[in-house]
Short mmCIF file of C-alpha atoms and ligand atoms in Angstrom, two decimals:
data_model
loop_
_atom_site.label_atom_id
_atom_site.label_comp_id
_atom_site.label_asym_id
_atom_site.label_seq_id
_atom_site.Cartn_x
_atom_site.Cartn_y
_atom_site.Cartn_z
CA MET A 838 -4.47 -22.27 17.21
CA ALA A 839 -7.22 -24.87 16.27
CA PRO A 840 -8.91 -26.77 18.98
CA VAL A 841 -7.13 -30.49 18.94
CA LEU A 842 -10.26 -32.84 19.04
CA ASN A 843 -8.29 -36.39 19.03
CA ILE A 844 -7.16 -36.13 22.68
CA VAL A 845 -8.29 -39.30 24.25
CA ILE A 846 -6.66 -40.87 27.57
CA GLY A 847 -3.19 -42.11 26.85
CA SER A 848 -2.67 -39.07 24.47
CA HIS A 849 1.12 -37.59 24.97
CA VAL A 850 0.20 -33.77 24.69
CA TRP A 851 1.96 -30.42 25.60
CA VAL A 852 0.31 -28.46 28.37
CA ALA A 853 0.76 -24.46 29.26
CA ASP A 854 3.03 -23.80 32.02
CA LYS A 855 3.92 -20.39 33.66
CA ASP A 856 7.51 -21.39 34.40
CA LEU A 857 8.14 -23.62 31.33
CA ALA A 858 6.00 -22.46 28.76
CA TRP A 859 4.92 -25.91 28.12
CA ILE A 860 5.21 -29.01 29.65
CA ASP A 861 4.84 -32.34 28.43
CA GLY A 862 2.82 -35.45 29.87
CA GLU A 863 -0.15 -38.03 29.34
CA VAL A 864 -3.64 -37.75 29.60
CA PHE A 865 -4.89 -39.86 32.16
CA LYS A 866 -8.82 -38.65 32.20
CA ILE A 867 -10.98 -36.60 30.40
CA ASP A 868 -13.96 -34.90 31.81
CA GLY A 869 -16.36 -33.04 29.69
CA GLN A 870 -14.02 -30.59 28.06
CA ASN A 871 -11.15 -31.13 30.82
CA ALA A 872 -8.19 -33.58 30.18
CA HIS A 873 -6.57 -34.38 33.05
CA VAL A 874 -2.72 -34.64 32.53
CA ARG A 875 0.28 -36.12 34.33
CA THR A 876 3.42 -34.41 33.36
CA THR A 877 6.95 -35.67 33.23
CA LYS A 878 7.65 -33.60 35.85
CA GLY A 879 5.24 -35.19 38.07
CA LYS A 880 2.50 -32.40 38.57
CA THR A 881 -1.31 -33.11 37.94
CA VAL A 882 -2.67 -30.46 35.36
CA THR A 883 -6.05 -30.11 34.62
CA ALA A 884 -6.32 -28.05 31.29
CA ASN A 885 -9.19 -27.56 28.39
CA VAL A 886 -8.78 -30.07 25.53
CA SER A 887 -8.67 -27.08 23.42
CA ASP A 888 -5.37 -25.57 25.20
CA ILE A 889 -3.55 -28.69 24.90
CA HIS A 890 -1.32 -29.95 21.90
CA PRO A 891 -0.67 -33.39 20.78
CA LYS A 892 3.14 -34.02 21.53
CA ASP A 893 4.80 -36.11 18.53
CA THR A 894 6.37 -38.91 20.59
CA GLU A 895 8.34 -40.31 17.48
CA ALA A 896 10.38 -37.13 16.90
CA PRO A 897 13.91 -37.71 16.46
CA PRO A 898 15.93 -37.11 20.22
CA ASP A 899 18.49 -34.84 18.61
CA GLY A 900 15.37 -32.89 16.79
CA VAL A 901 15.18 -31.85 13.09
CA ASP A 902 17.16 -29.58 10.96
CA ASP A 903 14.01 -28.58 9.13
CA MET A 904 10.95 -27.80 10.85
CA THR A 905 8.86 -28.22 8.05
CA ARG A 906 9.50 -31.87 8.93
CA LEU A 907 7.41 -31.85 12.08
CA SER A 908 4.76 -33.52 12.77
CA TYR A 909 2.76 -30.83 14.18
CA LEU A 910 4.01 -27.60 13.56
CA HIS A 911 2.36 -25.91 16.73
CA GLU A 912 4.35 -23.54 19.11
CA PRO A 913 5.22 -26.44 21.70
CA GLY A 914 6.66 -28.40 19.19
CA VAL A 915 8.99 -25.74 17.33
CA LEU A 916 10.23 -24.75 20.77
CA ASP A 917 10.73 -27.93 22.03
CA ASN A 918 13.11 -28.55 18.54
CA LEU A 919 14.47 -25.46 19.13
CA ALA A 920 15.52 -26.08 22.81
CA VAL A 921 16.91 -29.48 22.05
CA ARG A 922 19.10 -28.27 19.46
CA TYR A 923 19.93 -25.35 21.44
CA ALA A 924 21.27 -27.49 24.32
CA LYS A 925 23.66 -29.41 22.29
CA ASN A 926 25.21 -25.87 20.89
CA ILE A 927 23.12 -25.85 17.63
CA ILE A 928 21.66 -22.47 17.22
CA TYR A 929 20.52 -22.49 13.44
CA THR A 930 17.43 -24.38 12.38
CA TYR A 931 15.81 -23.73 9.11
CA THR A 932 11.86 -23.54 8.68
CA GLY A 933 11.85 -23.95 4.87
CA ASN A 934 13.93 -21.38 3.27
CA ILE A 935 13.85 -19.30 6.45
CA LEU A 936 16.87 -19.70 9.19
CA ILE A 937 15.84 -19.49 12.87
CA ALA A 938 19.24 -18.45 14.68
CA ILE A 939 19.03 -18.30 18.57
CA ASN A 940 21.53 -16.22 20.63
CA PRO A 941 24.25 -18.43 21.93
CA PHE A 942 25.05 -15.54 24.27
CA GLN A 943 28.93 -16.71 23.71
CA ARG A 944 31.17 -17.16 20.97
CA LEU A 945 31.12 -20.11 18.91
CA PRO A 946 34.28 -19.38 16.93
CA ASN A 947 34.43 -23.15 14.96
CA LEU A 948 30.55 -22.16 13.76
CA VAL A 949 31.81 -19.06 11.96
CA ASP A 950 35.53 -19.35 11.09
CA VAL A 951 36.88 -19.60 7.43
CA GLN A 952 36.93 -23.17 7.48
CA THR A 953 32.99 -23.22 7.61
CA MET A 954 33.26 -20.15 5.50
CA GLU A 955 34.76 -22.69 2.46
CA LYS A 956 32.59 -25.44 3.38
CA TYR A 957 29.14 -23.63 2.80
CA LYS A 958 30.71 -21.82 -0.13
CA GLY A 959 28.37 -23.23 -3.74
CA ALA A 960 26.51 -25.90 -1.72
CA ASN A 961 22.77 -26.01 -1.81
CA LEU A 962 20.58 -24.96 0.67
CA GLY A 963 19.74 -28.16 3.00
CA ASP A 964 22.94 -30.13 1.86
CA LEU A 965 24.47 -29.18 4.63
CA ASP A 966 23.46 -27.83 8.42
CA PRO A 967 21.38 -24.76 8.67
CA HIS A 968 23.56 -21.81 8.91
CA VAL A 969 23.54 -18.25 8.41
CA PHE A 970 26.48 -18.74 5.45
CA ALA A 971 24.38 -20.99 3.71
CA ILE A 972 21.38 -18.35 3.57
CA ALA A 973 24.11 -15.59 2.55
CA ASP A 974 25.60 -18.34 -0.10
CA VAL A 975 21.70 -18.83 -1.81
CA SER A 976 21.40 -15.28 -2.11
CA TYR A 977 24.72 -14.47 -3.71
CA ARG A 978 24.17 -17.20 -6.52
CA GLN A 979 20.87 -16.49 -6.94
CA MET A 980 22.11 -12.64 -7.27
CA MET A 981 24.88 -14.11 -9.85
CA ASN A 982 22.67 -16.99 -11.89
CA GLU A 983 19.81 -14.63 -12.11
CA GLY A 984 21.38 -11.40 -12.27
CA LYS A 985 18.80 -9.88 -9.76
CA SER A 986 19.23 -8.13 -6.57
CA ASN A 987 18.25 -9.96 -3.64
CA SER A 988 17.52 -8.84 0.03
CA ILE A 989 17.79 -11.03 3.43
CA LEU A 990 15.68 -9.56 6.11
CA VAL A 991 17.00 -10.00 9.62
CA SER A 992 14.37 -9.96 12.35
CA GLY A 993 13.56 -10.82 16.09
CA GLU A 994 12.84 -8.83 19.31
CA SER A 995 15.60 -7.12 21.24
CA GLY A 996 18.59 -8.81 22.18
CA ALA A 997 17.80 -11.78 19.93
CA GLY A 998 21.24 -11.35 18.12
CA LYS A 999 19.88 -9.54 14.85
CA THR A 1000 22.96 -7.19 14.87
CA GLU A 1001 25.47 -9.94 15.09
CA THR A 1002 23.82 -12.37 12.62
CA THR A 1003 24.15 -9.34 10.38
CA LYS A 1004 27.52 -8.83 10.85
CA LEU A 1005 28.20 -12.52 10.05
CA LEU A 1006 26.28 -12.17 6.77
CA MET A 1007 28.53 -9.39 5.37
CA ARG A 1008 31.21 -11.23 6.77
CA TYR A 1009 30.60 -14.14 4.84
CA LEU A 1010 29.36 -11.95 1.40
CA ALA A 1011 32.76 -9.89 1.90
CA PHE A 1012 34.70 -13.46 1.93
CA LEU A 1013 32.71 -14.36 -1.17
CA GLY A 1014 32.96 -10.88 -3.43
CA GLY A 1015 35.65 -9.53 -1.28
CA ARG A 1016 38.39 -7.73 -3.26
CA SER A 1017 41.22 -4.82 -2.77
CA GLY A 1018 40.00 -1.42 -2.37
CA THR A 1019 42.22 1.65 -2.91
CA GLY A 1020 44.63 2.51 -0.37
CA GLY A 1021 44.62 -1.18 0.93
CA ARG A 1022 40.80 -0.76 2.71
CA THR A 1023 38.05 -2.91 0.87
CA VAL A 1024 34.77 -1.69 0.86
CA GLU A 1025 33.56 -4.62 3.18
CA GLN A 1026 35.95 -3.97 5.47
CA GLN A 1027 34.87 -0.22 5.63
CA VAL A 1028 31.24 -1.25 6.09
CA LEU A 1029 32.69 -3.25 9.07
CA GLU A 1030 34.42 -0.44 10.38
CA SER A 1031 31.79 1.97 10.42
CA ASN A 1032 29.86 -0.32 12.83
CA PRO A 1033 31.58 1.02 16.02
CA VAL A 1034 30.63 4.59 14.85
CA LEU A 1035 26.98 3.58 14.60
CA GLU A 1036 26.71 1.98 17.51
CA ALA A 1037 28.48 4.88 19.73
CA PHE A 1038 25.88 7.31 18.25
CA GLY A 1039 22.97 4.92 17.57
CA ASN A 1040 23.26 2.22 20.31
CA ALA A 1041 22.17 2.15 23.88
CA LYS A 1042 21.64 0.33 26.81
CA THR A 1043 18.36 -1.40 27.17
CA VAL A 1044 16.49 -3.56 29.53
CA ARG A 1045 17.30 -6.28 27.23
CA ASN A 1046 20.56 -5.74 25.80
CA ASN A 1047 23.50 -3.57 26.85
CA ASN A 1048 24.17 -2.60 23.38
CA SER A 1049 20.81 -2.42 21.54
CA SER A 1050 20.71 -0.49 18.25
CA ARG A 1051 18.00 2.03 18.32
CA PHE A 1052 17.50 2.61 14.68
CA GLY A 1053 16.85 0.28 11.60
CA LYS A 1054 19.61 -0.57 9.41
CA PHE A 1055 19.92 -1.44 5.78
CA VAL A 1056 22.95 -2.45 4.01
CA GLU A 1057 23.14 -2.70 0.28
CA LEU A 1058 26.47 -4.59 -1.11
CA GLN A 1059 26.92 -3.70 -4.68
CA PHE A 1060 28.27 -6.06 -7.09
CA ASP A 1061 29.91 -5.76 -10.78
CA LYS A 1062 29.47 -8.29 -13.31
CA SER A 1063 32.26 -10.61 -11.75
CA GLY A 1064 30.37 -11.01 -8.49
CA LYS A 1065 32.95 -8.80 -6.66
CA ILE A 1066 31.98 -5.81 -4.37
CA SER A 1067 32.47 -2.65 -5.96
CA GLY A 1068 30.59 -0.26 -3.55
CA ALA A 1069 28.33 0.06 -0.50
CA ALA A 1070 25.60 2.10 1.31
CA ILE A 1071 24.37 2.17 4.52
CA ARG A 1072 20.45 3.54 5.02
CA THR A 1073 19.25 4.05 8.65
CA TYR A 1074 15.60 4.48 9.52
CA LEU A 1075 13.83 5.62 12.61
CA LEU A 1076 16.23 6.39 14.76
CA GLU A 1077 14.72 6.60 18.18
CA ARG A 1078 14.98 10.39 18.85
CA SER A 1079 13.21 10.21 22.26
CA ARG A 1080 15.99 8.93 23.76
CA VAL A 1081 17.90 11.93 23.46
CA CYS A 1082 15.45 13.43 26.04
CA GLN A 1083 14.20 10.86 28.00
CA THR A 1084 15.88 7.74 29.71
CA SER A 1085 14.57 5.93 32.49
CA SER A 1086 16.33 3.05 34.77
CA PRO A 1087 18.00 0.92 34.08
CA GLU A 1088 18.45 1.88 30.72
CA ARG A 1089 20.89 4.32 29.41
CA ASN A 1090 20.87 7.43 26.76
CA TYR A 1091 23.24 7.09 23.68
CA HIS A 1092 26.57 5.33 24.33
CA CYS A 1093 28.03 8.44 22.79
CA PHE A 1094 27.25 11.05 25.55
CA TYR A 1095 29.07 8.70 28.32
CA PHE A 1096 31.67 8.03 25.93
CA LEU A 1097 32.46 12.02 25.60
CA CYS A 1098 32.13 12.54 29.58
CA SER A 1099 34.94 10.05 30.11
CA ALA A 1100 37.14 11.79 27.58
CA PRO A 1101 40.69 12.55 28.22
CA SER A 1102 41.06 15.69 30.74
CA GLU A 1103 41.72 18.04 27.67
CA ASP A 1104 38.32 17.23 25.78
CA ILE A 1105 36.76 17.75 29.07
CA LYS A 1106 37.63 21.25 29.54
CA LYS A 1107 37.35 21.77 25.92
CA TYR A 1108 33.70 21.01 26.05
CA LYS A 1109 32.78 21.85 29.63
CA LEU A 1110 31.67 18.69 30.54
CA GLY A 1111 31.75 16.90 33.95
CA ASP A 1112 30.11 13.74 35.55
CA PRO A 1113 27.50 11.92 33.48
CA SER A 1114 25.11 12.36 36.50
CA SER A 1115 25.49 16.39 36.41
CA PHE A 1116 23.50 16.06 33.25
CA HIS A 1117 19.52 15.82 32.89
CA TYR A 1118 19.43 14.02 29.89
CA LEU A 1119 21.64 11.46 31.74
CA ASN A 1120 20.32 11.38 35.37
CA GLN A 1121 16.91 10.51 34.44
CA SER A 1122 18.14 7.15 35.08
CA SER A 1123 20.01 5.79 37.36
CA CYS A 1124 21.99 3.73 35.23
CA ILE A 1125 25.23 5.62 34.00
CA ARG A 1126 27.46 2.87 34.07
CA VAL A 1127 27.49 -0.61 32.43
CA ASP A 1128 29.04 -3.56 33.55
CA GLY A 1129 31.36 -4.30 30.33
CA ILE A 1130 31.73 -1.13 28.75
CA ASN A 1131 34.38 0.89 29.52
CA ASP A 1132 33.60 4.27 28.52
CA ALA A 1133 37.03 5.88 28.53
CA GLU A 1134 38.25 3.06 26.39
CA GLU A 1135 35.39 3.17 23.89
CA TYR A 1136 35.45 6.99 23.47
CA LEU A 1137 39.26 6.49 22.00
CA ALA A 1138 37.98 3.20 19.92
CA THR A 1139 35.21 5.90 18.60
CA ARG A 1140 37.68 8.00 17.81
CA ASN A 1141 39.90 5.81 16.09
CA ALA A 1142 37.09 3.73 14.25
CA MET A 1143 36.34 7.19 12.74
CA ASP A 1144 39.59 7.82 11.58
CA MET A 1145 39.69 4.45 9.75
CA VAL A 1146 36.20 5.49 7.98
CA GLY A 1147 37.82 8.64 7.29
CA ILE A 1148 36.40 11.26 9.28
CA THR A 1149 38.54 13.68 9.39
CA GLU A 1150 39.98 15.37 13.04
CA GLU A 1151 38.28 18.56 12.33
CA GLU A 1152 34.64 16.51 11.44
CA GLN A 1153 35.36 14.63 14.77
CA GLU A 1154 35.96 18.13 16.83
CA ALA A 1155 32.36 19.14 15.29
CA ILE A 1156 30.74 16.14 16.15
CA PHE A 1157 31.73 16.11 19.69
CA ARG A 1158 30.88 19.41 19.84
CA VAL A 1159 27.15 19.27 19.09
CA VAL A 1160 27.18 16.24 21.29
CA ALA A 1161 28.52 18.11 24.11
CA ALA A 1162 26.26 20.94 23.12
CA VAL A 1163 23.10 18.22 23.32
CA LEU A 1164 24.29 17.89 27.14
CA HIS A 1165 24.10 21.63 28.12
CA LEU A 1166 21.10 22.12 26.36
CA GLY A 1167 19.35 19.71 28.45
CA ASN A 1168 20.37 21.73 31.35
CA ILE A 1169 18.64 24.45 30.54
CA SER A 1170 16.20 25.37 33.12
CA PHE A 1171 13.22 28.08 32.50
CA ALA A 1172 11.42 30.11 34.92
CA LYS A 1173 8.25 32.17 34.71
CA GLY A 1174 8.47 35.90 33.08
CA THR A 1175 6.91 38.84 34.32
CA GLU A 1176 4.36 38.63 31.61
CA ALA A 1177 1.87 35.86 31.64
CA ASP A 1178 2.78 33.05 29.26
CA SER A 1179 6.51 34.06 29.12
CA SER A 1180 9.68 32.45 30.67
CA VAL A 1181 12.94 33.69 31.26
CA ILE A 1182 16.56 31.69 31.81
CA LYS A 1183 15.88 30.27 35.38
CA ASP A 1184 19.46 30.99 36.93
CA ALA A 1185 23.28 31.35 36.56
CA LYS A 1186 23.53 27.93 36.01
CA SER A 1187 21.07 27.73 33.00
CA ARG A 1188 22.54 30.77 31.90
CA PHE A 1189 26.51 28.92 31.75
CA HIS A 1190 24.65 26.04 30.05
CA LEU A 1191 22.72 28.08 27.29
CA ASN A 1192 26.02 30.28 26.63
CA THR A 1193 27.99 26.89 26.45
CA ALA A 1194 25.46 25.34 24.01
CA GLY A 1195 25.67 28.46 22.10
CA GLU A 1196 29.54 28.43 21.78
CA LEU A 1197 29.55 25.03 20.97
CA LEU A 1198 27.08 25.08 18.08
CA MET A 1199 28.87 28.19 16.90
CA CYS A 1200 25.37 30.21 16.83
CA ASP A 1201 24.75 33.64 18.53
CA CYS A 1202 23.79 32.86 22.05
CA GLU A 1203 20.91 35.41 21.94
CA LYS A 1204 19.27 33.85 19.39
CA LEU A 1205 19.41 30.17 20.80
CA GLU A 1206 17.56 32.23 23.82
CA ASN A 1207 15.06 33.75 21.77
CA ALA A 1208 14.38 30.50 19.79
CA LEU A 1209 13.95 28.47 23.17
CA ILE A 1210 11.66 31.09 24.97
CA LYS A 1211 9.54 32.87 21.92
CA ARG A 1212 7.87 31.11 18.96
CA GLU A 1213 7.25 32.98 15.57
CA ILE A 1214 3.76 32.42 14.13
CA ASN A 1215 3.19 32.86 10.47
CA THR A 1216 -0.06 34.80 9.85
CA PRO A 1217 -1.43 36.77 6.60
CA GLU A 1218 -0.35 39.99 8.09
CA GLY A 1219 3.19 38.73 8.65
CA VAL A 1220 5.54 37.09 11.33
CA ILE A 1221 4.07 37.25 14.86
CA THR A 1222 6.45 36.68 17.98
CA THR A 1223 5.02 35.61 20.71
CA THR A 1224 6.50 34.63 24.26
CA VAL A 1225 5.89 31.16 25.61
CA GLY A 1226 5.71 29.95 29.28
CA PRO A 1227 8.62 27.58 30.78
CA ASN A 1228 6.70 24.19 29.94
CA SER A 1229 6.64 25.40 26.27
CA ALA A 1230 10.38 26.58 26.52
CA THR A 1231 11.41 22.97 27.64
CA VAL A 1232 9.31 21.39 24.99
CA SER A 1233 11.28 23.67 22.56
CA ARG A 1234 14.35 22.80 24.44
CA ASP A 1235 14.08 19.12 23.95
CA GLY A 1236 12.82 19.17 20.51
CA PHE A 1237 15.86 21.25 19.35
CA ALA A 1238 18.26 18.78 21.05
CA LYS A 1239 16.46 15.90 19.45
CA GLN A 1240 16.40 17.39 16.22
CA ILE A 1241 20.02 18.39 16.12
CA TYR A 1242 20.91 14.87 17.36
CA SER A 1243 19.11 13.01 14.53
CA ARG A 1244 20.62 15.47 11.96
CA LEU A 1245 24.02 14.30 13.65
CA PHE A 1246 23.49 10.91 13.30
CA ASP A 1247 22.28 11.18 9.74
CA TRP A 1248 25.23 13.49 8.62
CA LEU A 1249 27.44 10.39 10.16
CA VAL A 1250 25.65 8.35 7.96
CA ASN A 1251 25.95 10.21 4.80
CA ARG A 1252 29.48 10.66 5.51
CA ILE A 1253 30.72 7.09 6.18
CA ASN A 1254 28.65 6.14 2.70
CA ALA A 1255 31.07 8.83 1.16
CA SER A 1256 33.96 7.80 2.15
CA ILE A 1257 32.73 4.28 1.68
CA GLY A 1258 32.14 5.08 -2.06
CA GLN A 1259 29.23 3.81 -4.47
CA ASP A 1260 29.46 2.33 -7.85
CA PRO A 1261 27.09 3.98 -10.03
CA SER A 1262 27.32 1.33 -12.91
CA SER A 1263 26.64 -1.55 -10.80
CA ASP A 1264 23.41 -2.97 -11.54
CA LYS A 1265 23.10 -5.72 -8.70
CA LEU A 1266 23.11 -5.77 -5.14
CA ILE A 1267 22.22 -7.55 -2.08
CA GLY A 1268 20.57 -5.62 0.60
CA VAL A 1269 20.69 -7.07 4.44
CA LEU A 1270 18.02 -5.46 6.39
CA ASP A 1271 18.38 -5.49 10.16
CA ILE A 1272 14.77 -4.35 11.69
CA TYR A 1273 15.61 -3.39 15.06
CA GLY A 1274 13.89 -4.86 18.24
CA PHE A 1275 10.46 -3.64 19.53
CA GLU A 1276 9.65 -3.44 22.88
CA SER A 1277 7.24 -1.51 25.41
CA PHE A 1278 8.11 1.63 27.27
CA LYS A 1279 6.95 3.05 30.23
CA THR A 1280 6.12 6.47 28.99
CA ASN A 1281 5.45 5.65 25.00
CA SER A 1282 6.01 8.83 22.74
CA LEU A 1283 4.68 9.04 19.40
CA ASN A 1284 8.14 8.35 18.04
CA ASN A 1285 8.22 5.02 20.03
CA TYR A 1286 4.80 4.30 18.71
CA ALA A 1287 5.59 4.97 14.94
CA SER A 1288 8.70 2.78 15.15
CA THR A 1289 7.16 -0.10 17.39
CA SER A 1290 4.16 -0.51 15.09
CA ARG A 1291 6.24 -0.34 11.74
CA THR A 1292 8.39 -3.09 13.42
CA LYS A 1293 5.60 -5.01 14.64
CA ASN A 1294 4.34 -4.83 11.62
CA SER A 1295 6.98 -6.09 9.48
CA SER A 1296 7.45 -9.06 12.22
CA ASN A 1297 3.93 -9.80 11.67
CA ILE A 1298 4.16 -9.98 8.10
CA LEU A 1299 7.32 -12.38 8.54
CA THR A 1300 5.39 -14.61 10.76
CA ARG A 1301 2.66 -14.66 8.29
CA MET A 1302 5.16 -15.78 5.68
CA TYR A 1303 6.69 -18.36 7.96
CA SER A 1304 3.67 -20.49 8.20
CA LYS A 1305 2.78 -20.05 4.37
CA TRP A 1306 6.46 -21.34 3.76
CA SER A 1307 5.69 -24.18 6.30
CA ARG A 1308 2.36 -25.30 4.80
CA ARG A 1309 4.00 -25.24 1.08
CA SER A 1310 6.68 -27.04 -1.00
CA THR A 1311 9.34 -24.18 -0.68
CA GLN A 1312 11.31 -25.25 -3.54
CA GLY A 1313 11.64 -22.59 -6.09
CA SER A 1314 11.36 -19.96 -3.41
CA ARG A 1315 12.98 -16.55 -3.95
CA LEU A 1316 13.21 -14.78 -0.51
CA THR A 1317 15.71 -15.55 2.35
CA GLY A 1318 15.22 -14.53 5.62
CA VAL A 1319 16.53 -14.80 9.21
CA THR A 1320 15.31 -14.39 12.36
N1 LIG B 266 25.95 -15.41 17.09
C1 LIG B 266 26.02 -14.83 18.42
N2 LIG B 266 27.13 -15.07 18.95
C2 LIG B 266 27.86 -14.82 19.95
N3 LIG B 266 27.18 -13.78 20.66
C3 LIG B 266 25.97 -13.62 20.18
C4 LIG B 266 25.59 -13.69 18.93
N4 LIG B 266 24.02 -13.33 18.47
C5 LIG B 266 24.26 -12.40 19.71
N5 LIG B 266 24.96 -12.45 20.73
C6 LIG B 266 24.87 -11.67 21.83
O1 LIG B 266 24.06 -11.08 22.04
C7 LIG B 266 23.92 -9.52 22.35
C8 LIG B 266 22.52 -9.14 21.78
O2 LIG B 266 22.83 -9.36 20.28
P1 LIG B 266 22.36 -8.23 19.20
O3 LIG B 266 23.27 -6.94 19.56
O4 LIG B 266 22.98 -8.65 18.18
O5 LIG B 266 20.90 -8.29 19.36
P2 LIG B 266 19.71 -7.59 18.74
O6 LIG B 266 18.68 -8.55 18.00
O7 LIG B 266 20.30 -6.42 17.04
O8 LIG B 266 18.93 -6.26 19.58
P3 LIG B 266 18.59 -4.88 19.66
O9 LIG B 266 17.44 -4.81 18.59
O10 LIG B 266 18.42 -4.41 20.74
O11 LIG B 266 19.59 -4.02 18.81
C9 LIG B 266 25.28 -9.40 21.71
O12 LIG B 266 25.94 -8.45 22.19
C10 LIG B 266 26.18 -10.67 22.13
O13 LIG B 266 26.81 -10.46 23.31
#
């Protein structure tokens, strides 16, 4: 932020505050580069003039619904405007064509009901109060009028409300372009019904969010010439693979592991499972249960959601066999072998988990063991097999677990897409991109680094777009975004 030069005695300003981020007050003395400010909370603060920002004393007390109308578009001005509106349960605010959505952490039914959808249908952006439906409506009408595809980007940090906002966008687009599908299930219903399945396998409890999406999602809704939804596809990317083998308090691994460990007893017996705390991939964190998540009920709900999206009983069995196999793999420990750089299965307990993983994956247990404790090297003379020490065997085990879990996730997404169905003749679509939130981990793996830097890059691009859009007239701009 450029230094503010017109600060004089009597100026109303914002100064940084460690608890409130920014606090407002009046300058009563200036000595050199220091301004002395009496804050509205009765404190006296001294700050460098370059670190304080002017306050617009004529700003409307209820805030403005489009922040391009703020006299000062600086951080304290923006935050104050959003806070004033949020206090009145107004969670949406525009900055030009971009919608800022603040997480209400409570259901606001009147804000998202069918009457509200009716109201926003066909309304111009800015004619009504800021709303996520207005963004969806604009992108739909642009698509229909110009015959071109459109995209809506939903971005924000973890727990900001991206997934909930994406669901509202989908619901509104389904309201505009909905039609009856085969067998009574519409395409849009199937897309929405696939959420619990994807969330069971791709969401986890994190520090910030009990149901955090650990993958990015791009949902394409395809439309026919009359503007009705004719097909859909879900594309996912950057599943956080490292979580499968590595979790730390107070986070959890992917929900499906805990759901399966709370399954009815016949399933527990079939998959040779036990309490989640007996599995290495789950007990690295002391967080096993989460308030508000009933793992036993969620297991049944996930099975039900799988039925709804057309995943057969046989396929469901196979899916949960892989999930259970991952847990058993994590409990295989290795000890040093008799030769240098070699390892053996540590004990009878590890042998039990190796054999169970092999049975569940329907593979030869001896081959599975060799794959973990040996390595094949391709040389010009042919393939050489060497043994590896316990540490390398553990790395192989974790690599294998991550690989089969992410392949399972990709398979699920493909399966859901196959059952929703795509329209090969559709020439236009609306894509909704939900970029998952970034955060910093205690131990950052290459996978964390890759996803965090990509997400940060996207967020930086979005931030740059904001300021550009805020500075110029937004008339005619074709991009829409929500954050
Ligand atoms: N519009 C909303 N109405 C009601 N509750 C909401 C809304 N948006 C978010 N929430 C609440 O906040 C929680 C976190 O929101 P959400 O999962 O959408 O965040 P996210 O940005 O997708 O996070 P992550 O990147 O970690 O997946 C939700 O589980 C819900 O309880």
